[in-house]
Coordinates of C-alpha atoms in Angstrom, one line a residue:
M223 CA 0.0 15.7 -7.5
A224 CA -3.1 13.7 -7.7
R225 CA -4.2 12.4 -11.1
P226 CA -7.7 13.5 -12.4
N227 CA -9.0 10.0 -11.8
E228 CA -7.9 10.1 -8.1
E229 CA -9.1 13.7 -7.6
V230 CA -12.6 12.7 -8.9
E231 CA -12.6 9.5 -6.9
G232 CA -12.0 11.5 -3.7
L233 CA -14.7 14.0 -4.6
L234 CA -17.3 11.4 -5.3
Q235 CA -16.4 9.5 -2.2
E236 CA -16.8 12.7 -0.2
Y237 CA -20.2 13.3 -1.8
A238 CA -21.3 9.8 -0.9
D239 CA -20.2 10.6 2.7
L240 CA -22.0 13.9 2.7
I241 CA -25.2 12.2 1.5
A242 CA -24.9 9.6 4.3
I243 CA -24.2 12.3 7.0
T244 CA -27.3 14.3 6.0
G245 CA -29.5 11.3 6.1
G246 CA -29.9 11.0 2.3
D247 CA -30.8 8.0 0.3
A248 CA -28.5 5.1 1.2
F249 CA -28.8 3.7 -2.3
K250 CA -27.7 7.0 -3.8
A251 CA -24.7 7.2 -1.5
R252 CA -23.7 3.6 -2.4
A253 CA -24.0 4.5 -6.1
Y254 CA -21.6 7.3 -5.7
E255 CA -19.2 5.1 -3.8
K256 CA -19.2 2.5 -6.6
A257 CA -18.7 5.2 -9.2
A258 CA -15.8 6.6 -7.2
R259 CA -14.1 3.3 -7.1
A260 CA -14.7 2.7 -10.8
I261 CA -13.2 6.0 -11.8
G262 CA -10.3 5.7 -9.5
G263 CA -9.5 2.3 -11.0
H264 CA -10.1 3.3 -14.6
P265 CA -6.9 2.9 -16.6
V266 CA -7.6 5.9 -18.9
D267 CA -7.1 9.5 -17.8
I268 CA -10.7 10.7 -17.4
S269 CA -9.8 14.3 -18.3
R270 CA -9.5 13.0 -21.9
L271 CA -13.1 11.8 -21.9
D272 CA -16.4 13.5 -22.6
A273 CA -19.7 12.8 -20.9
E274 CA -20.4 9.9 -23.3
G275 CA -17.0 8.4 -22.7
L276 CA -17.4 8.7 -18.9
R277 CA -20.7 6.8 -19.1
E278 CA -18.9 3.8 -20.5
I279 CA -17.1 3.4 -17.1
P280 CA -19.0 0.9 -14.9
H281 CA -21.4 2.5 -12.4
V282 CA -21.1 6.0 -14.0
G283 CA -24.5 7.1 -15.1
R284 CA -25.6 10.4 -16.7
S285 CA -25.9 12.4 -13.5
I286 CA -22.5 11.3 -12.2
A287 CA -20.9 11.9 -15.6
D288 CA -22.3 15.4 -15.7
K289 CA -20.8 16.1 -12.3
V290 CA -17.4 14.8 -13.4
V291 CA -17.5 17.0 -16.5
E292 CA -18.5 20.0 -14.3
Y293 CA -15.5 19.4 -12.0
L294 CA -13.0 18.9 -14.8
R295 CA -14.3 22.1 -16.4
T296 CA -14.6 24.4 -13.3
G297 CA -12.7 22.7 -10.5
S298 CA -15.9 22.3 -8.3
V299 CA -19.3 20.7 -8.3
S300 CA -22.3 22.8 -7.2
A301 CA -24.1 19.8 -5.7
V302 CA -21.1 18.9 -3.6
E303 CA -20.6 22.5 -2.5
E304 CA -24.3 22.7 -1.5
R305 CA -24.0 19.5 0.6
R306 CA -20.8 20.8 2.2
S307 CA -22.5 24.0 3.2
K308 CA -25.0 22.1 5.3
I309 CA -22.4 20.2 7.3
P310 CA -19.9 21.8 9.7
A311 CA -16.3 21.1 8.8
G312 CA -15.8 19.5 12.2
V313 CA -18.4 16.9 11.5
R314 CA -16.6 15.9 8.4
A315 CA -13.4 15.7 10.4
L316 CA -15.0 13.3 12.8
T317 CA -15.7 10.9 10.0
A318 CA -11.9 10.5 9.5
I319 CA -11.9 8.5 12.8
P320 CA -11.7 4.8 12.1
T321 CA -14.9 3.0 13.3
L322 CA -16.9 6.3 13.5
G323 CA -19.5 6.5 10.6
P324 CA -21.1 9.6 9.2
K325 CA -24.5 9.1 10.9
K326 CA -22.9 8.8 14.4
A327 CA -20.7 11.9 13.6
L328 CA -23.8 13.9 12.8
R329 CA -25.6 12.8 16.0
L330 CA -22.6 13.8 18.1
Y331 CA -22.8 17.3 16.6
E332 CA -26.6 17.7 16.8
D333 CA -27.0 16.2 20.4
L334 CA -23.7 17.3 22.1
H335 CA -22.4 20.0 19.7
I336 CA -19.1 18.0 19.3
S337 CA -17.3 19.2 16.2
S338 CA -13.7 18.1 16.6
V339 CA -11.6 15.0 17.3
D340 CA -10.3 16.6 20.5
E341 CA -13.7 17.5 21.8
L342 CA -14.9 13.9 21.2
A343 CA -12.0 12.4 23.0
A344 CA -12.6 14.8 26.0
A345 CA -16.3 13.9 26.0
I346 CA -15.6 10.2 26.1
E347 CA -13.1 10.7 29.0
A348 CA -15.7 12.8 30.8
D349 CA -18.4 10.0 30.3
A350 CA -20.5 12.6 28.5
L351 CA -21.8 10.0 26.0
H352 CA -23.3 7.6 28.5
D353 CA -26.9 8.6 27.7
L354 CA -26.5 8.8 24.0
K355 CA -28.2 5.9 22.2
G356 CA -25.8 3.8 20.2
F357 CA -22.7 4.9 22.1
G358 CA -22.3 2.1 24.6
A359 CA -19.1 1.3 26.4
K360 CA -17.8 -0.9 23.6
T361 CA -18.5 1.7 20.9
Q362 CA -16.8 4.4 22.9
E363 CA -13.8 2.1 23.4
N364 CA -13.6 1.5 19.7
I365 CA -13.9 5.2 18.9
L366 CA -11.1 6.0 21.4
H367 CA -8.9 3.4 19.7
G368 CA -9.8 5.0 16.3
I369 CA -8.7 8.4 17.6
T370 CA -5.4 6.9 18.8
L371 CA -4.8 5.5 15.3
L372 CA -5.7 8.8 13.7
R373 CA -3.3 10.7 16.0
Q374 CA -0.6 8.2 15.4
A375 CA -0.9 8.7 11.7
G376 CA -0.6 12.5 12.3
G377 CA 0.8 14.2 9.2
R378 CA 2.3 11.0 7.8
I379 CA 1.7 10.5 4.1
P380 CA 0.8 7.1 2.6
L381 CA 3.7 5.6 0.6
H382 CA 1.9 5.5 -2.7
V383 CA 0.8 9.2 -2.4
A384 CA 4.3 10.3 -1.6
M385 CA 5.8 8.2 -4.4
R386 CA 3.5 9.6 -7.0
D387 CA 4.3 13.2 -6.0
A388 CA 8.0 12.5 -5.7
E389 CA 8.2 10.9 -9.1
D390 CA 6.4 13.9 -10.7
I391 CA 8.8 16.3 -9.1
V392 CA 11.8 14.3 -10.1
G393 CA 10.5 14.3 -13.6
E394 CA 10.1 18.0 -13.7
L395 CA 13.5 18.8 -12.2
S396 CA 15.2 16.2 -14.4
A397 CA 14.1 18.3 -17.4
V398 CA 15.8 21.5 -16.1
K399 CA 19.0 22.4 -18.0
G400 CA 22.1 21.4 -16.2
C401 CA 20.6 18.4 -14.3
R402 CA 23.1 15.6 -14.1
R403 CA 21.2 13.3 -11.7
C404 CA 17.9 13.6 -9.8
A405 CA 16.3 11.2 -7.4
Y406 CA 14.1 11.0 -4.2
A407 CA 15.8 9.9 -1.0
G408 CA 14.8 9.6 2.7
S409 CA 12.2 7.2 4.0
L410 CA 10.5 7.1 0.6
R411 CA 13.6 5.5 -0.9
R412 CA 13.6 3.1 2.0
M413 CA 9.9 2.3 1.1
R414 CA 8.5 2.9 4.6
E415 CA 4.8 2.5 4.7
T416 CA 4.2 6.2 5.6
I417 CA 6.4 9.2 4.9
G418 CA 6.9 12.4 6.9
D419 CA 8.1 14.5 4.0
I420 CA 9.8 14.1 0.6
D421 CA 13.5 14.5 0.1
V422 CA 14.7 15.2 -3.4
L423 CA 18.3 15.4 -4.5
V424 CA 19.8 17.0 -7.7
A425 CA 23.4 16.7 -8.9
A426 CA 24.3 19.9 -10.8
A427 CA 27.0 22.6 -11.0
R428 CA 24.5 25.4 -10.2
S429 CA 21.7 25.2 -7.7
G430 CA 19.7 28.3 -8.5
P431 CA 17.7 27.0 -11.5
F432 CA 16.5 24.0 -9.6
M433 CA 15.5 25.9 -6.5
D434 CA 13.5 28.3 -8.7
A435 CA 12.0 25.5 -10.6
L436 CA 10.7 23.8 -7.5
A437 CA 9.3 27.0 -6.1
G438 CA 7.5 27.6 -9.4
L439 CA 5.9 24.3 -10.0
P440 CA 2.1 24.4 -10.4
S441 CA 1.8 21.9 -7.6
T442 CA 3.7 24.2 -5.1
A443 CA 1.2 25.9 -2.9
E444 CA 3.7 27.5 -0.4
V445 CA 7.4 28.2 -0.4
I446 CA 8.6 27.5 3.2
A447 CA 12.3 28.3 2.6
H448 CA 14.3 29.3 -0.5
G449 CA 18.0 29.2 -0.5
A450 CA 21.1 28.2 -2.4
K451 CA 21.6 24.9 -0.5
K452 CA 18.1 23.9 0.4
T453 CA 14.6 24.9 -0.7
S454 CA 11.5 23.6 1.0
V455 CA 7.9 23.9 -0.3
R456 CA 4.5 22.6 0.6
T457 CA 2.4 21.1 -2.2
A458 CA -1.3 21.7 -2.8
Q459 CA -1.8 18.3 -1.0
G460 CA 0.0 19.6 2.1
I461 CA 3.2 17.6 1.6
Q462 CA 6.5 19.2 2.4
V463 CA 9.2 18.7 -0.2
D464 CA 12.9 19.4 0.7
L465 CA 15.3 19.9 -2.3
R466 CA 19.1 19.9 -2.0
V467 CA 21.4 20.4 -4.9
L468 CA 24.8 18.7 -4.7
P469 CA 28.0 18.9 -6.8
P470 CA 28.0 16.0 -9.3
D471 CA 31.1 14.5 -7.7
S472 CA 29.3 14.3 -4.3
W473 CA 26.2 12.4 -5.7
G474 CA 27.0 9.1 -4.1
A475 CA 27.8 10.4 -0.7
G476 CA 24.7 12.7 -0.7
L477 CA 22.5 9.8 -1.6
V478 CA 23.9 7.7 1.2
Y479 CA 23.6 10.6 3.7
F480 CA 20.0 11.7 2.8
T481 CA 18.6 8.2 2.3
G482 CA 19.3 7.3 6.0
S483 CA 17.9 6.0 8.2
K484 CA 19.4 8.0 11.0
A485 CA 20.4 4.9 13.0
H486 CA 22.0 3.3 9.9
N487 CA 23.9 6.5 9.2
I488 CA 25.2 6.6 12.8
R489 CA 26.5 3.1 12.4
I490 CA 28.4 3.8 9.1
R491 CA 29.8 7.1 10.4
T492 CA 31.1 5.2 13.4
I493 CA 32.9 2.8 11.0
A494 CA 34.3 5.8 9.2
V495 CA 35.7 7.3 12.3
R496 CA 37.4 4.1 13.3
Q497 CA 39.1 4.1 10.0
G498 CA 40.3 7.7 10.4
L499 CA 37.6 9.0 8.0
K500 CA 34.8 11.5 8.1
L501 CA 31.5 11.0 6.2
S502 CA 29.2 13.9 5.2
E503 CA 26.8 14.6 2.4
Y504 CA 29.7 15.8 0.3
G505 CA 31.9 12.8 0.5
L506 CA 34.0 10.4 2.6
F507 CA 37.1 12.3 3.6
D508 CA 40.4 11.5 5.3
A509 CA 40.0 13.1 8.8
E510 CA 43.5 14.6 8.9
S511 CA 44.2 15.7 5.3
E512 CA 40.5 16.3 4.5
E513 CA 41.2 14.7 1.1
S514 CA 38.1 13.0 -0.5
V515 CA 38.5 9.3 -0.7
A516 CA 35.1 8.3 -2.1
S517 CA 32.0 10.3 -3.1
R518 CA 30.8 9.7 -6.7
T519 CA 28.7 6.6 -6.2
E520 CA 27.1 4.9 -3.2
E521 CA 29.0 1.7 -4.1
D522 CA 32.3 3.7 -3.8
V523 CA 31.4 5.0 -0.4
Y524 CA 30.3 1.6 1.0
E525 CA 33.3 -0.1 -0.5
R526 CA 35.8 2.3 1.0
L527 CA 34.2 1.6 4.4
G528 CA 34.7 -2.1 3.8
L529 CA 31.0 -2.9 3.1
P530 CA 29.1 -4.1 0.1
W531 CA 26.4 -1.8 -1.2
I532 CA 23.4 -2.1 1.1
P533 CA 19.9 -1.8 -0.5
P534 CA 18.1 1.3 0.7
T535 CA 15.2 -0.8 2.0
L536 CA 17.5 -2.6 4.5
R537 CA 19.0 0.6 5.9
E538 CA 17.2 0.6 9.3
D539 CA 20.0 -0.7 11.6
R540 CA 18.2 -4.0 12.0
G541 CA 21.3 -6.1 11.5
E542 CA 22.2 -5.1 8.0
I543 CA 25.7 -3.8 9.0
E544 CA 26.6 -7.0 10.8
A545 CA 25.3 -9.1 7.9
A546 CA 27.3 -7.0 5.4
L547 CA 30.5 -7.3 7.4
G548 CA 29.9 -11.1 7.7
G549 CA 29.2 -11.6 4.0
E550 CA 25.6 -12.6 4.8
L551 CA 23.7 -9.6 3.4
P552 CA 20.6 -11.1 1.5
E553 CA 20.1 -10.6 -2.2
V554 CA 16.6 -9.2 -1.7
V555 CA 13.7 -10.0 -4.1
T556 CA 13.1 -7.5 -6.9
E557 CA 10.1 -6.7 -9.1
R558 CA 12.0 -8.4 -12.0
D559 CA 12.0 -11.7 -9.9
I560 CA 8.2 -11.8 -9.7
R561 CA 6.8 -14.2 -12.4
G562 CA 3.1 -13.9 -11.6
D563 CA 0.4 -12.5 -9.4
L564 CA -1.5 -15.0 -7.3
H565 CA -4.3 -12.9 -5.8
T566 CA -6.5 -10.8 -8.2
H567 CA -10.2 -10.0 -8.8
T568 CA -12.5 -9.4 -11.7
D569 CA -15.9 -7.9 -12.1
L570 CA -17.5 -11.3 -11.4
T571 CA -17.3 -10.1 -7.8
D572 CA -16.0 -6.7 -6.6
G573 CA -13.4 -6.1 -9.2
L574 CA -13.8 -3.3 -11.8
A575 CA -12.4 -5.1 -15.0
S576 CA -13.4 -8.1 -16.9
L577 CA -11.5 -11.4 -16.8
E578 CA -10.2 -10.8 -20.3
T579 CA -9.1 -7.2 -19.5
M580 CA -7.2 -8.4 -16.3
V581 CA -5.6 -11.3 -18.1
Q582 CA -4.4 -9.1 -21.0
A583 CA -3.0 -6.5 -18.6
A584 CA -1.1 -9.2 -16.7
A585 CA 0.4 -10.5 -19.9
E586 CA 1.5 -7.1 -20.9
R587 CA 3.5 -7.0 -17.6
G588 CA 5.4 -10.0 -18.9
Y589 CA 4.1 -12.5 -16.3
A590 CA 4.7 -16.2 -16.9
Y591 CA 1.5 -17.0 -15.0
F592 CA -1.4 -15.3 -13.4
A593 CA -4.1 -16.3 -10.9
V594 CA -7.7 -15.1 -10.8
T595 CA -9.1 -15.4 -7.3
D596 CA -12.6 -14.0 -7.0
H597 CA -14.4 -14.0 -3.8
A598 CA -16.2 -17.1 -2.5
P599 CA -19.9 -17.0 -1.4
G600 CA -19.1 -16.2 2.3
L601 CA -19.1 -12.5 1.3
A602 CA -22.8 -12.4 0.6
M603 CA -22.7 -9.0 -1.1
Q604 CA -20.6 -10.5 -3.9
R605 CA -23.4 -13.0 -4.7
M606 CA -21.0 -15.7 -5.7
T607 CA -22.5 -19.1 -6.6
D608 CA -21.1 -22.5 -7.6
E609 CA -22.4 -22.0 -11.1
K610 CA -20.7 -18.6 -11.5
I611 CA -17.3 -19.8 -10.4
L612 CA -17.4 -22.9 -12.5
A613 CA -18.4 -20.9 -15.6
Q614 CA -15.5 -18.6 -14.9
R615 CA -13.2 -21.7 -14.7
E616 CA -14.2 -22.6 -18.2
Q617 CA -13.4 -19.0 -19.3
V618 CA -10.0 -19.2 -17.6
R619 CA -9.2 -22.5 -19.2
A620 CA -10.1 -21.1 -22.7
L621 CA -7.8 -18.1 -22.1
D622 CA -4.9 -20.2 -20.8
G623 CA -1.8 -19.5 -22.9
V624 CA -3.6 -17.2 -25.3
H625 CA -1.8 -14.0 -24.3
R626 CA 1.9 -14.3 -24.9
G627 CA 1.9 -17.8 -23.6
M628 CA 1.0 -16.8 -20.1
R629 CA -0.4 -19.7 -18.1
L630 CA -3.6 -19.1 -16.0
L631 CA -4.5 -20.5 -12.6
H632 CA -8.1 -20.5 -11.5
G633 CA -8.4 -19.8 -7.8
T634 CA -10.6 -18.2 -5.2
E635 CA -10.3 -16.0 -2.2
L636 CA -12.0 -17.8 0.6
N637 CA -13.4 -16.2 3.8
I638 CA -12.0 -17.5 7.1
G639 CA -14.9 -17.9 9.5
P640 CA -14.6 -17.3 13.2
K641 CA -13.7 -21.0 13.8
G642 CA -11.4 -21.3 10.9
E643 CA -14.1 -22.7 8.5
V644 CA -14.2 -21.6 4.9
D645 CA -16.9 -21.1 2.3
W646 CA -16.8 -24.3 0.2
P647 CA -16.5 -28.0 1.2
D648 CA -13.2 -30.0 0.5
E649 CA -14.5 -31.7 -2.6
F650 CA -15.3 -28.4 -4.2
L651 CA -12.1 -26.8 -3.2
A652 CA -10.1 -29.6 -4.8
G653 CA -11.1 -28.3 -8.2
F654 CA -9.2 -25.0 -7.8
D655 CA -5.6 -24.5 -8.8
L656 CA -5.1 -22.5 -5.6
C657 CA -7.0 -21.1 -2.7
V658 CA -6.2 -17.8 -0.9
A659 CA -8.0 -17.6 2.5
S660 CA -8.5 -14.3 4.3
V661 CA -10.2 -12.8 7.3
H662 CA -12.9 -10.4 6.3
S663 CA -15.0 -10.3 9.5
H664 CA -15.0 -11.0 13.2
F665 CA -11.9 -8.9 13.8
D666 CA -12.4 -8.7 17.5
L667 CA -12.1 -12.4 18.5
G668 CA -10.0 -13.0 21.5
R669 CA -6.3 -13.9 21.1
A670 CA -6.7 -17.7 21.7
A671 CA -9.7 -18.0 19.4
M672 CA -8.0 -15.9 16.7
T673 CA -4.9 -18.1 16.8
R674 CA -6.9 -21.3 16.5
R675 CA -8.8 -19.7 13.6
F676 CA -5.5 -19.3 11.6
V677 CA -4.0 -22.6 12.6
R678 CA -7.0 -24.5 11.5
V679 CA -6.9 -22.7 8.1
C680 CA -3.2 -23.6 7.8
E681 CA -4.0 -27.2 8.4
N682 CA -6.6 -27.2 5.5
P683 CA -4.9 -29.1 2.7
H684 CA -6.7 -27.1 0.0
I685 CA -5.5 -23.7 1.2
Q686 CA -2.1 -22.6 0.1
I687 CA -1.9 -18.8 0.9
I688 CA -3.2 -16.7 3.8
G689 CA -4.3 -13.4 2.3
H690 CA -3.5 -10.0 4.0
P691 CA -2.9 -12.0 7.2
T692 CA -3.3 -9.5 10.0
T693 CA -6.1 -7.6 8.2
R694 CA -4.7 -4.2 9.3
L695 CA -5.3 -1.1 7.3
V696 CA -2.5 1.4 7.6
G697 CA -3.6 4.2 9.9
K698 CA -7.2 3.0 10.0
R699 CA -7.5 -0.5 11.4
P700 CA -5.1 -2.3 13.8
P701 CA -4.0 -5.9 13.2
V702 CA -6.1 -8.6 14.7
D703 CA -4.8 -10.1 18.0
A704 CA -3.3 -13.5 17.5
D705 CA -0.2 -15.4 18.8
W706 CA 1.6 -14.8 15.6
D707 CA 4.6 -17.0 16.6
E708 CA 2.2 -20.0 16.8
V709 CA 0.6 -19.0 13.5
F710 CA 4.0 -18.7 11.8
A711 CA 5.1 -22.0 13.1
A712 CA 1.9 -23.6 11.8
C713 CA 2.5 -22.0 8.3
A714 CA 6.0 -23.4 8.2
R715 CA 4.8 -26.9 9.4
T716 CA 2.0 -27.1 6.9
G717 CA 3.6 -25.4 3.9
T718 CA 1.2 -22.5 3.9
A719 CA 2.5 -19.3 2.4
L720 CA 1.8 -15.9 4.0
E721 CA 0.8 -13.0 1.7
V722 CA 2.6 -9.7 1.4
N723 CA -0.4 -7.8 0.2
A724 CA 0.9 -4.9 -2.0
Q725 CA -2.2 -2.7 -1.7
P726 CA -0.7 0.4 -0.2
D727 CA -3.4 0.7 2.5
R728 CA -2.6 -2.8 3.6
L729 CA 1.1 -3.8 3.1
D730 CA 0.2 -6.8 5.1
L731 CA 2.3 -8.6 6.3
C732 CA 4.3 -5.6 7.4
D733 CA 8.1 -5.7 7.4
E734 CA 8.5 -6.4 11.1
E735 CA 6.1 -9.4 11.0
I736 CA 7.9 -10.7 7.8
L737 CA 11.2 -10.7 9.7
R738 CA 9.6 -12.7 12.5
A739 CA 7.9 -15.2 10.1
R740 CA 11.0 -15.6 8.1
E741 CA 12.8 -17.0 11.2
Y742 CA 10.3 -19.9 11.2
G743 CA 11.1 -20.8 7.6
V744 CA 7.7 -19.5 6.2
K745 CA 7.3 -19.0 2.5
F746 CA 5.6 -15.9 1.2
A747 CA 3.6 -14.7 -1.9
V748 CA 3.9 -11.0 -2.9
N749 CA 0.5 -10.3 -4.5
T750 CA -1.4 -7.1 -5.5
D751 CA -5.0 -8.1 -4.6
A752 CA -5.8 -6.1 -7.7
H753 CA -9.4 -5.1 -8.3
C754 CA -8.6 -3.2 -11.5
V755 CA -5.8 -2.9 -14.0
P756 CA -4.0 0.1 -12.3
H757 CA -3.8 -2.0 -9.1
L758 CA -1.4 -4.4 -10.8
A759 CA 1.2 -1.7 -10.6
C760 CA 1.0 -1.7 -6.8
L761 CA 3.4 -4.7 -7.0
R762 CA 6.3 -2.4 -6.4
F763 CA 5.0 -1.5 -2.9
G764 CA 4.7 -5.2 -1.9
V765 CA 8.2 -5.9 -3.2
G766 CA 9.5 -2.9 -1.2
T767 CA 7.8 -4.3 1.9
A768 CA 9.2 -7.8 1.2
Q769 CA 12.7 -6.3 0.8
R770 CA 12.3 -4.5 4.2
G771 CA 11.5 -7.9 5.6
W772 CA 14.8 -9.3 4.1
L773 CA 13.1 -11.6 1.7
T774 CA 15.0 -13.2 -1.2
A775 CA 13.5 -14.7 -4.3
K776 CA 13.9 -18.1 -2.7
D777 CA 11.5 -17.1 0.0
V778 CA 8.7 -15.9 -2.4
V779 CA 6.7 -18.6 -4.2
N780 CA 5.6 -16.4 -7.1
T781 CA 9.2 -15.9 -8.2
W782 CA 9.5 -19.7 -8.8
P783 CA 9.1 -21.4 -12.2
L784 CA 5.5 -22.6 -12.7
S785 CA 6.5 -26.3 -12.4
R786 CA 7.9 -25.6 -8.9
L787 CA 5.0 -23.4 -8.0
R788 CA 2.6 -26.2 -8.9
R789 CA 4.4 -28.6 -6.6
F790 CA 4.1 -26.1 -3.8
L791 CA 0.4 -25.7 -4.5
R792 CA 0.0 -29.3 -3.9
K793 CA 0.6 -28.3 -0.3
G794 CA 4.2 -29.1 0.7
G795 CA 5.3 -30.6 -2.6
A796 CA 7.9 -27.9 -3.4

């Protein structure tokens, strides 16, 4: 159930795309893109604001504010509907393909009457685009790869979208009379980066009130199945939600069963069978007498099987059973362990909030320290200068310790050039408390060149963290091609941390790469890359990904006390 801010963000972004598709003013399209980002990142619910209040949001002028008010009042915007009517729905669908922009989508429709993803794929395979200007072999190859990414994503739901809807539903059902327990389960509880559907469990004596409540929620667009044991609905956003109501005494067994994964469940059921037991969603039973031996809590079920409780994020049959049996299960990092965020932005570059606002919000999260790392001048559109960053440093020093004693670190996010070079010279970099270095361009370098690029950055004594290392965007952009084993070895050798970027469209490094890097002894930083106050709350997604990669607090540098972190930031001094 999207919040008003997110609904309007999507609407304004669509309007910007429609302007671009129809050949409208590029400046106007960019203005709507900026306004969309600003509204999406605004900490206050915009449905509570009038036009005047909306105009106080950065990049929201009178015309945009009026459209937002119109949408909040009527559910639509006449200007958007007018633009939509001029563009076939298929053309808008084409713009969902990574690497295919709106202008190219319109040309495909006008010149070749292509209005679907399948038609475009078939046209490329048939070499029907060879005479179309701007669609050379490399462009077609990129489009085909984008189509592959789009199809792989299929009906998968981004983690943060599924989490938002699941928590809303859990909140609604928890308020129904007779609810003893309510929680989401499945791959969402395991914090996978995308979700097929949402599993919700309720512990109650009677199922009917909860099945009826789910079917009657305002967010429910369609009831797929309605029964005493299971009800399935589809939300207005197209997400399937499956609800099961369990007897309160079966809560623990049901949570184990429906959290999964399938492979993990097979392993623990095998252990149960070897012990003469049978495991189902209703409990762990003696196979002969069918007497329940454990069911009320997950801990009870695992303990009866001879296992410690296994965190949901580890339940993927990637060695967690063996580790548990051997007493080597990691105590994975938690949100409570994180003492500070080491990668954030302000409105000095592409952030949406002032330095003071970001610092105050970080202090309210209880952080012991907080780093501000605005972009360096290599990203020309941010118009960073030496003078601007040094002036910000003075502001940071003045705010250090002011908010609840939180210590501030002044950093920067550098751009890793194609040969591993960065924006500022060594003598200038030496003045920062920390430097995050990230790839923002030249994604298509060959494997050897890309590997050298990362290794050279690791060897820079002023760079302590590699930001969003593989550059991937979930379902939209693949990781860059590098010899990651060589990169991980270089990180371990030089004392350079790899970021687990918590932005839900990144989650980079992903869990599988974290597992590989961990074997080399690499250290990590779980950061939000926040560009506005609401982004700070994305930390949970980074922590979930870190857990899936088996990371403990010892592996994550921003769980350490500031004194130890400062030694680490001196590159290898931890």
